[in-house]
Amino acid sequence: MKFAVATYGTEGDTRPLAGLCKALMDAGHETLLLADASTLGSARALGVPCAALAGDIRKALMPGAALSAAVREKGGFNGTAKALATIANANTASWMREVLDATEDCDAIVISGLAAFVGLSVAERRGIKAIGTGLIPITPTADFASPFLPPGKVPRWFNRASHRLVNSLLWRAFRKETNRARAEVCGLPPRKHVWTDHPMLYGLSPSLIPRPRDWPDTAQVCGQWTTSYPAWTPPPDLEAFLAAGEPPIYIGFGSMAGFDRAHFTGVLVDAIDGRRAVFSPGWSGMDTVALPDNFFKIGDVPHHWLFPRTSLVIHHGGSGTTHTAAGAGVPSVVLPFAGDQFFWADRLWKTGVAGKPLIGKNVRSEELRQSIAFAERDEIRARASELGARMAREDGPGAAVAAIEALMRT
């Protein structure tokens, strides 16, 4: 079978879909991954056919742009939703044309991220199956509130309804441009309500998110969509640094930008207090020249290779980084900035492998130092090691391929 896989977001949104594509290819299927141009490096490294969608997600995260503003402010639902809608609505018509052209001879479309409504519309136009995927659990459940809402602020009785409310509000922000493109590109009538009847496969670990019992049969938790990069070898200077002393602390915040970088650098240096650290500036634009010699600066290094070689991981709480740190069996210190990052920070805290979440853009040296000390406690390390061992037994890509093949037979 031939699948088009359409997503839009940061590197953390695209990389798991590249892993899923590779698993589908290994099972004998054809795939084409469509995503932002700056996030397709992992697909190329895996030999996954890919093509760029219109837009520039990296530009949207730079100071003064849509997502940067959401990070700089409170990082709450309203600001994040507005920023995401601004990005999607500016590109909806282009995405729909690109996905429509790419799916002429496909058997199904696998959809994710900001391109989901586009993919669902194109599947309707083509008369083929749409299979939803996600790295955030958005299927309504009474077990927990919507991941886009502040943890602990929603009364339990409102959990299920909170998912429906958030999903409806997101659809309202995307609806006008989606319906305009449906008419202009696909010749389809407008939709009044958000889609709810397509299957959803989640690239999430059941060790972190046990499948809610009140989910429909069409929603499944598969496990993280990971893959190895056999051609990748570490730079000699990184290998030498790792071998020269005790396992370092990893520090990296992925695609986060828009915060006070000079202040944040000072906080990190003060809290690390001379210990060995591996630092990944990601898309932040932080000035690594100002970092002391105990900070080893890295570029694009696979987290699955690096994290098991560290003592703990200081990160922003993105779904992919959260899963990889947990799967590596090391504790976390989480500094969320926006969106669902607060949900994942709360999840790691409740799982017992991290302390209470901090607020990324407002973090102070002393509280970061205390969180590091908490993560270094023997009982936290033991719990993290146990969690990593459980996750190592999961086969997320295999479970997803089996689920997709089963869906295609129905």
Tab-separated table of C-alpha atoms in Angstrom:
chain	number	residue	atom	x	y	z
A	1	MET	CA	0.000	0.000	0.000
A	2	LYS	CA	0.986	3.609	-0.503
A	3	PHE	CA	0.589	6.230	2.213
A	4	ALA	CA	0.987	9.984	2.235
A	5	VAL	CA	1.923	11.214	5.711
A	6	ALA	CA	1.114	14.897	6.264
A	7	THR	CA	2.159	16.870	9.327
A	8	TYR	CA	3.245	20.383	10.191
A	9	GLY	CA	5.133	21.565	13.240
A	10	THR	CA	8.623	21.607	14.679
A	11	GLU	CA	11.326	18.951	14.441
A	12	GLY	CA	9.734	17.203	17.419
A	13	ASP	CA	6.484	16.882	15.475
A	14	THR	CA	8.083	15.564	12.291
A	15	ARG	CA	10.759	13.178	13.570
A	16	PRO	CA	8.324	10.587	15.024
A	17	LEU	CA	6.372	10.556	11.758
A	18	ALA	CA	9.630	9.903	9.898
A	19	GLY	CA	10.153	6.930	12.218
A	20	LEU	CA	6.629	5.711	11.482
A	21	CYS	CA	7.258	6.060	7.734
A	22	LYS	CA	10.447	4.009	8.046
A	23	ALA	CA	8.538	1.279	9.904
A	24	LEU	CA	5.873	1.235	7.181
A	25	MET	CA	8.574	1.002	4.519
A	26	ASP	CA	10.256	-1.868	6.368
A	27	ALA	CA	6.876	-3.638	6.313
A	28	GLY	CA	6.756	-3.349	2.509
A	29	HIS	CA	4.680	-0.193	2.052
A	30	GLU	CA	5.409	3.045	0.186
A	31	THR	CA	5.367	6.378	1.984
A	32	LEU	CA	5.788	10.071	1.278
A	33	LEU	CA	6.272	12.408	4.233
A	34	LEU	CA	5.068	16.002	3.828
A	35	ALA	CA	6.248	18.519	6.453
A	36	ASP	CA	8.047	21.826	6.979
A	37	ALA	CA	11.317	21.948	5.057
A	38	SER	CA	13.479	22.644	8.122
A	39	THR	CA	12.237	19.506	9.892
A	40	LEU	CA	12.897	16.892	7.208
A	41	GLY	CA	16.494	16.048	8.140
A	42	SER	CA	15.504	12.941	10.064
A	43	ALA	CA	13.460	11.672	7.121
A	44	ARG	CA	16.397	12.075	4.755
A	45	ALA	CA	18.719	10.353	7.226
A	46	LEU	CA	16.344	7.384	7.288
A	47	GLY	CA	15.907	7.265	3.518
A	48	VAL	CA	12.233	8.231	3.773
A	49	PRO	CA	10.871	9.968	0.643
A	50	CYS	CA	9.766	13.446	1.640
A	51	ALA	CA	8.629	16.814	0.329
A	52	ALA	CA	8.330	20.243	1.889
A	53	LEU	CA	5.041	21.952	2.650
A	54	ALA	CA	4.699	25.724	2.350
A	55	GLY	CA	5.655	27.863	5.322
A	56	ASP	CA	8.588	28.369	7.663
A	57	ILE	CA	7.995	27.085	11.194
A	58	ARG	CA	11.440	28.196	12.307
A	59	LYS	CA	10.701	31.776	11.298
A	60	ALA	CA	7.458	31.628	13.290
A	61	LEU	CA	9.510	30.921	16.421
A	62	MET	CA	11.900	33.836	16.010
A	63	PRO	CA	11.560	36.952	18.204
A	64	GLY	CA	8.489	38.972	17.271
A	65	ALA	CA	6.786	36.131	15.379
A	66	ALA	CA	3.608	34.230	16.278
A	67	LEU	CA	4.907	31.317	18.339
A	68	SER	CA	7.675	33.373	19.881
A	69	ALA	CA	5.052	35.708	21.346
A	70	ALA	CA	3.207	32.757	22.898
A	71	VAL	CA	6.430	31.596	24.560
A	72	ARG	CA	7.318	35.097	25.757
A	73	GLU	CA	3.924	35.616	27.374
A	74	LYS	CA	2.158	33.060	29.565
A	75	GLY	CA	2.312	30.108	27.162
A	76	GLY	CA	-1.351	29.380	27.909
A	77	PHE	CA	-4.036	27.943	25.668
A	78	ASN	CA	-5.371	31.176	24.203
A	79	GLY	CA	-2.005	32.546	23.147
A	80	THR	CA	-0.748	29.207	21.853
A	81	ALA	CA	-3.961	28.487	19.930
A	82	LYS	CA	-3.904	31.928	18.341
A	83	ALA	CA	-0.274	31.482	17.293
A	84	LEU	CA	-0.898	28.035	15.817
A	85	ALA	CA	-3.965	29.269	13.947
A	86	THR	CA	-1.981	32.187	12.518
A	87	ILE	CA	0.578	29.774	11.078
A	88	ALA	CA	-1.962	27.281	9.742
A	89	ASN	CA	-4.400	29.810	8.307
A	90	ALA	CA	-1.640	31.534	6.336
A	91	ASN	CA	-0.771	28.237	4.636
A	92	THR	CA	-3.994	26.214	4.529
A	93	ALA	CA	-4.746	26.663	0.825
A	94	SER	CA	-1.142	25.919	-0.176
A	95	TRP	CA	-1.007	22.840	2.044
A	96	MET	CA	-4.271	21.543	0.623
A	97	ARG	CA	-3.007	21.866	-2.953
A	98	GLU	CA	0.306	20.223	-2.060
A	99	VAL	CA	-1.312	17.326	-0.194
A	100	LEU	CA	-3.927	16.870	-2.913
A	101	ASP	CA	-1.217	16.665	-5.589
A	102	ALA	CA	0.833	14.224	-3.486
A	103	THR	CA	-2.045	11.778	-2.900
A	104	GLU	CA	-3.188	11.073	-6.444
A	105	ASP	CA	-2.400	7.343	-6.225
A	106	CYS	CA	-2.356	6.825	-2.447
A	107	ASP	CA	-4.415	4.300	-0.519
A	108	ALA	CA	-4.691	6.455	2.615
A	109	ILE	CA	-3.478	9.653	4.265
A	110	VAL	CA	-1.856	9.581	7.684
A	111	ILE	CA	-2.407	12.984	9.298
A	112	SER	CA	-0.931	14.878	12.226
A	113	GLY	CA	-0.192	18.312	13.640
A	114	LEU	CA	-1.349	21.548	12.045
A	115	ALA	CA	-1.945	19.769	8.730
A	116	ALA	CA	-4.628	17.482	10.184
A	117	PHE	CA	-7.699	19.385	8.941
A	118	VAL	CA	-6.095	19.710	5.508
A	119	GLY	CA	-5.394	15.961	5.386
A	120	LEU	CA	-8.928	15.076	6.459
A	121	SER	CA	-10.347	17.304	3.718
A	122	VAL	CA	-8.068	15.833	1.045
A	123	ALA	CA	-8.977	12.295	2.129
A	124	GLU	CA	-12.648	13.229	1.716
A	125	ARG	CA	-11.928	14.636	-1.752
A	126	ARG	CA	-9.944	11.570	-2.781
A	127	GLY	CA	-12.378	9.103	-1.244
A	128	ILE	CA	-9.624	7.375	0.725
A	129	LYS	CA	-9.137	6.598	4.389
A	130	ALA	CA	-7.716	9.189	6.795
A	131	ILE	CA	-5.763	7.853	9.770
A	132	GLY	CA	-5.119	10.356	12.519
A	133	THR	CA	-1.907	10.280	14.535
A	134	GLY	CA	-0.876	12.313	17.535
A	135	LEU	CA	1.873	13.027	20.046
A	136	ILE	CA	-0.600	14.682	22.433
A	137	PRO	CA	-3.631	12.751	23.780
A	138	ILE	CA	-6.611	14.793	22.532
A	139	THR	CA	-9.285	12.062	22.443
A	140	PRO	CA	-11.799	12.979	25.186
A	141	THR	CA	-11.417	11.067	28.439
A	142	ALA	CA	-12.386	11.432	32.080
A	143	ASP	CA	-8.887	10.341	33.167
A	144	PHE	CA	-7.242	13.739	32.639
A	145	ALA	CA	-8.064	17.194	31.316
A	146	SER	CA	-7.062	18.496	27.906
A	147	PRO	CA	-3.248	18.713	27.705
A	148	PHE	CA	-3.613	22.302	26.502
A	149	LEU	CA	-5.058	23.442	29.836
A	150	PRO	CA	-3.030	24.130	33.006
A	151	PRO	CA	-2.556	20.882	34.991
A	152	GLY	CA	-4.426	20.786	38.261
A	153	LYS	CA	-6.700	23.711	37.393
A	154	VAL	CA	-9.562	21.726	35.853
A	155	PRO	CA	-12.009	19.948	38.222
A	156	ARG	CA	-12.061	16.212	37.584
A	157	TRP	CA	-15.752	16.189	36.674
A	158	PHE	CA	-14.938	18.516	33.765
A	159	ASN	CA	-12.063	16.427	32.330
A	160	ARG	CA	-13.929	14.839	29.424
A	161	ALA	CA	-15.777	18.022	28.562
A	162	SER	CA	-12.515	19.998	28.597
A	163	HIS	CA	-11.212	17.951	25.666
A	164	ARG	CA	-14.356	18.611	23.646
A	165	LEU	CA	-14.221	22.312	24.521
A	166	VAL	CA	-10.577	22.735	23.538
A	167	ASN	CA	-10.952	20.699	20.330
A	168	SER	CA	-13.999	22.772	19.396
A	169	LEU	CA	-12.220	26.063	20.081
A	170	LEU	CA	-9.232	24.973	17.989
A	171	TRP	CA	-11.542	24.031	15.127
A	172	ARG	CA	-13.260	27.414	15.379
A	173	ALA	CA	-9.878	29.133	14.962
A	174	PHE	CA	-9.067	27.031	11.864
A	175	ARG	CA	-12.572	26.663	10.381
A	176	LYS	CA	-12.850	29.713	8.134
A	177	GLU	CA	-9.635	29.132	6.180
A	178	THR	CA	-10.144	25.352	6.128
A	179	ASN	CA	-13.600	25.741	4.604
A	180	ARG	CA	-12.329	28.342	2.140
A	181	ALA	CA	-9.624	25.940	0.944
A	182	ARG	CA	-12.059	23.003	0.898
A	183	ALA	CA	-14.182	24.939	-1.585
A	184	GLU	CA	-11.399	26.455	-3.693
A	185	VAL	CA	-9.025	23.483	-3.864
A	186	CYS	CA	-11.171	20.401	-3.335
A	187	GLY	CA	-14.645	21.564	-4.381
A	188	LEU	CA	-16.058	20.363	-1.063
A	189	PRO	CA	-18.890	21.839	1.012
A	190	PRO	CA	-18.071	23.636	4.264
A	191	ARG	CA	-17.896	21.738	7.544
A	192	LYS	CA	-19.692	23.051	10.605
A	193	HIS	CA	-18.135	20.767	13.209
A	194	VAL	CA	-14.717	19.282	13.911
A	195	TRP	CA	-14.023	15.714	12.741
A	196	THR	CA	-14.480	13.071	15.449
A	197	ASP	CA	-15.017	9.745	13.681
A	198	HIS	CA	-11.576	8.986	12.200
A	199	PRO	CA	-9.185	6.546	13.923
A	200	MET	CA	-6.420	7.993	16.124
A	201	LEU	CA	-3.061	6.339	16.752
A	202	TYR	CA	-0.861	7.901	19.412
A	203	GLY	CA	2.934	7.678	19.366
A	204	LEU	CA	2.947	7.745	23.162
A	205	SER	CA	4.260	5.300	25.729
A	206	PRO	CA	1.608	3.424	27.717
A	207	SER	CA	4.086	3.619	30.598
A	208	LEU	CA	3.547	7.400	30.632
A	209	ILE	CA	-0.014	7.537	29.306
A	210	PRO	CA	-1.920	4.308	30.014
A	211	ARG	CA	-4.729	3.970	27.490
A	212	PRO	CA	-7.889	5.409	29.080
A	213	ARG	CA	-10.594	2.797	29.457
A	214	ASP	CA	-13.256	5.200	28.218
A	215	TRP	CA	-11.566	5.763	24.858
A	216	PRO	CA	-13.290	4.323	21.769
A	217	ASP	CA	-11.766	1.295	20.052
A	218	THR	CA	-10.545	3.593	17.266
A	219	ALA	CA	-8.074	5.343	19.620
A	220	GLN	CA	-4.893	3.445	20.463
A	221	VAL	CA	-1.697	4.129	22.431
A	222	CYS	CA	1.088	2.501	20.420
A	223	GLY	CA	4.324	3.495	22.177
A	224	GLN	CA	6.897	6.064	21.092
A	225	TRP	CA	7.764	6.075	17.396
A	226	THR	CA	11.505	5.746	17.521
A	227	THR	CA	14.092	4.476	15.107
A	228	SER	CA	17.848	4.068	14.964
A	229	TYR	CA	20.180	6.017	12.680
A	230	PRO	CA	22.802	3.393	11.774
A	231	ALA	CA	24.865	5.780	9.665
A	232	TRP	CA	25.298	8.304	12.485
A	233	THR	CA	28.577	8.385	14.411
A	234	PRO	CA	29.389	10.901	17.154
A	235	PRO	CA	32.012	13.580	16.530
A	236	PRO	CA	35.375	12.652	18.099
A	237	ASP	CA	35.356	15.692	20.388
A	238	LEU	CA	31.943	14.713	21.825
A	239	GLU	CA	33.124	11.144	22.391
A	240	ALA	CA	36.225	12.471	24.098
A	241	PHE	CA	34.220	14.781	26.344
A	242	LEU	CA	31.860	11.994	27.404
A	243	ALA	CA	34.791	9.691	28.158
A	244	ALA	CA	36.712	12.304	30.148
A	245	GLY	CA	34.571	12.234	33.290
A	246	GLU	CA	31.279	11.365	34.932
A	247	PRO	CA	28.099	11.408	32.816
A	248	PRO	CA	27.172	15.057	32.167
A	249	ILE	CA	23.895	16.879	32.541
A	250	TYR	CA	22.110	17.462	29.231
A	251	ILE	CA	20.548	20.876	28.654
A	252	GLY	CA	18.388	21.635	25.637
A	253	PHE	CA	15.057	23.254	24.845
A	254	GLY	CA	14.390	22.157	21.282
A	255	SER	CA	12.562	24.699	19.178
A	256	MET	CA	11.826	27.118	22.019
A	257	ALA	CA	12.738	30.765	21.374
A	258	GLY	CA	11.448	34.194	22.293
A	259	PHE	CA	12.627	34.254	25.915
A	260	ASP	CA	15.301	36.467	27.497
A	261	ARG	CA	18.334	34.521	26.285
A	262	ALA	CA	20.993	36.443	28.193
A	263	HIS	CA	19.147	36.061	31.502
A	264	PHE	CA	18.435	32.399	30.805
A	265	THR	CA	22.098	31.698	30.047
A	266	GLY	CA	23.127	33.235	33.366
A	267	VAL	CA	20.557	31.129	35.241
A	268	LEU	CA	21.839	27.921	33.642
A	269	VAL	CA	25.495	28.655	34.319
A	270	ASP	CA	24.785	29.564	37.936
A	271	ALA	CA	22.599	26.510	38.598
A	272	ILE	CA	24.965	24.013	36.964
A	273	ASP	CA	27.700	25.395	39.240
A	274	GLY	CA	30.740	24.055	37.380
A	275	ARG	CA	29.469	20.546	36.696
A	276	ARG	CA	29.931	18.863	33.343
A	277	ALA	CA	27.110	19.697	30.931
A	278	VAL	CA	26.227	19.035	27.310
A	279	PHE	CA	24.331	21.988	25.866
A	280	SER	CA	22.177	22.019	22.731
A	281	PRO	CA	21.053	25.558	21.765
A	282	GLY	CA	18.435	24.171	19.343
A	283	TRP	CA	16.465	26.970	17.721
A	284	SER	CA	16.815	29.320	20.700
A	285	GLY	CA	19.545	31.513	19.249
A	286	MET	CA	21.376	31.495	22.610
A	287	ASP	CA	24.945	32.762	22.517
A	288	THR	CA	27.106	29.731	23.287
A	289	VAL	CA	30.273	31.866	23.293
A	290	ALA	CA	29.261	33.140	26.729
A	291	LEU	CA	29.180	29.631	28.206
A	292	PRO	CA	32.070	28.409	30.402
A	293	ASP	CA	34.329	25.475	29.522
A	294	ASN	CA	32.310	22.950	31.565
A	295	PHE	CA	29.544	23.357	28.959
A	296	PHE	CA	30.174	21.245	25.859
A	297	LYS	CA	28.218	22.717	22.949
A	298	ILE	CA	26.631	20.326	20.448
A	299	GLY	CA	24.669	20.537	17.227
A	300	ASP	CA	22.251	17.933	15.924
A	301	VAL	CA	22.902	14.811	18.023
A	302	PRO	CA	20.250	12.026	18.204
A	303	HIS	CA	18.712	12.099	21.660
A	304	HIS	CA	18.299	8.332	21.705
A	305	TRP	CA	22.076	7.994	21.451
A	306	LEU	CA	22.971	10.811	23.826
A	307	PHE	CA	20.501	10.671	26.725
A	308	PRO	CA	21.547	7.237	28.068
A	309	ARG	CA	25.061	8.685	28.370
A	310	THR	CA	23.920	11.559	30.611
A	311	SER	CA	23.085	11.784	34.319
A	312	LEU	CA	19.873	13.770	33.854
A	313	VAL	CA	18.083	15.801	31.193
A	314	ILE	CA	17.024	19.440	31.591
A	315	HIS	CA	14.445	20.161	28.897
A	316	HIS	CA	11.283	22.029	27.907
A	317	GLY	CA	8.813	19.180	28.165
A	318	GLY	CA	8.060	18.570	24.504
A	319	SER	CA	6.387	15.200	23.925
A	320	GLY	CA	9.332	13.708	22.042
A	321	THR	CA	12.035	14.897	24.447
A	322	THR	CA	9.917	13.811	27.420
A	323	HIS	CA	9.546	10.306	26.016
A	324	THR	CA	13.190	9.979	25.010
A	325	ALA	CA	14.464	11.119	28.404
A	326	ALA	CA	12.097	8.723	30.173
A	327	GLY	CA	13.024	5.905	27.815
A	328	ALA	CA	16.716	6.515	28.481
A	329	GLY	CA	16.124	5.738	32.148
A	330	VAL	CA	17.412	9.088	33.435
A	331	PRO	CA	15.616	11.705	35.554
A	332	SER	CA	14.356	15.000	34.137
A	333	VAL	CA	14.236	18.619	35.188
A	334	VAL	CA	11.439	20.190	33.159
A	335	LEU	CA	11.074	23.892	32.310
A	336	PRO	CA	7.905	24.175	30.191
A	337	PHE	CA	7.283	27.281	28.099
A	338	ALA	CA	3.998	26.825	26.231
A	339	GLY	CA	1.186	24.535	25.119
A	340	ASP	CA	1.224	20.869	26.105
A	341	GLN	CA	4.694	21.137	27.680
A	342	PHE	CA	3.065	21.843	31.057
A	343	PHE	CA	1.082	18.601	30.705
A	344	TRP	CA	4.220	16.528	30.103
A	345	ALA	CA	6.103	18.253	32.912
A	346	ASP	CA	3.223	17.361	35.234
A	347	ARG	CA	3.178	13.784	33.915
A	348	LEU	CA	6.883	13.241	34.659
A	349	TRP	CA	6.437	14.708	38.129
A	350	LYS	CA	3.496	12.420	38.880
A	351	THR	CA	5.424	9.438	37.476
A	352	GLY	CA	8.153	10.203	40.013
A	353	VAL	CA	11.094	10.807	37.667
A	354	ALA	CA	11.195	14.609	37.954
A	355	GLY	CA	10.479	17.280	40.527
A	356	LYS	CA	7.696	19.822	40.347
A	357	PRO	CA	7.675	21.676	37.028
A	358	LEU	CA	9.313	25.075	36.837
A	359	ILE	CA	8.262	27.907	34.538
A	360	GLY	CA	10.794	28.096	31.732
A	361	LYS	CA	10.872	31.793	30.979
A	362	ASN	CA	10.773	32.821	34.663
A	363	VAL	CA	13.067	30.211	36.197
A	364	ARG	CA	15.501	31.356	38.897
A	365	SER	CA	18.935	29.908	39.593
A	366	GLU	CA	18.127	28.704	43.104
A	367	GLU	CA	14.965	26.822	42.166
A	368	LEU	CA	16.712	25.224	39.198
A	369	ARG	CA	19.572	24.192	41.466
A	370	GLN	CA	17.081	22.621	43.890
A	371	SER	CA	15.323	20.735	41.064
A	372	ILE	CA	18.645	19.340	39.893
A	373	ALA	CA	19.435	18.167	43.429
A	374	PHE	CA	16.017	16.504	43.648
A	375	ALA	CA	16.533	14.690	40.328
A	376	GLU	CA	19.914	13.412	41.525
A	377	ARG	CA	18.439	11.626	44.564
A	378	ASP	CA	18.961	7.855	44.562
A	379	GLU	CA	15.264	7.031	44.697
A	380	ILE	CA	14.507	9.287	41.711
A	381	ARG	CA	17.312	7.691	39.691
A	382	ALA	CA	16.037	4.211	40.586
A	383	ARG	CA	12.510	5.104	39.544
A	384	ALA	CA	13.759	6.584	36.260
A	385	SER	CA	15.792	3.449	35.548
A	386	GLU	CA	12.754	1.259	36.156
A	387	LEU	CA	10.598	3.413	33.854
A	388	GLY	CA	13.227	3.253	31.117
A	389	ALA	CA	13.364	-0.548	31.367
A	390	ARG	CA	9.580	-0.766	30.937
A	391	MET	CA	9.608	1.536	27.929
A	392	ALA	CA	12.438	-0.457	26.327
A	393	ARG	CA	10.051	-3.414	26.042
A	394	GLU	CA	7.554	-1.399	23.999
A	395	ASP	CA	7.500	-1.533	20.189
A	396	GLY	CA	5.763	1.682	19.175
A	397	PRO	CA	6.507	1.558	15.436
A	398	GLY	CA	5.527	-2.111	15.196
A	399	ALA	CA	2.265	-1.525	17.034
A	400	ALA	CA	1.427	1.421	14.784
A	401	VAL	CA	2.142	-0.514	11.580
A	402	ALA	CA	-0.031	-3.403	12.767
A	403	ALA	CA	-2.825	-0.974	13.643
A	404	ILE	CA	-2.620	0.769	10.260
A	405	GLU	CA	-2.663	-2.509	8.375
A	406	ALA	CA	-5.695	-3.633	10.397
A	407	LEU	CA	-7.483	-0.360	9.666
A	408	MET	CA	-6.817	-0.743	5.940
A	409	ARG	CA	-8.522	-4.146	5.985
A	410	THR	CA	-11.766	-2.726	7.359
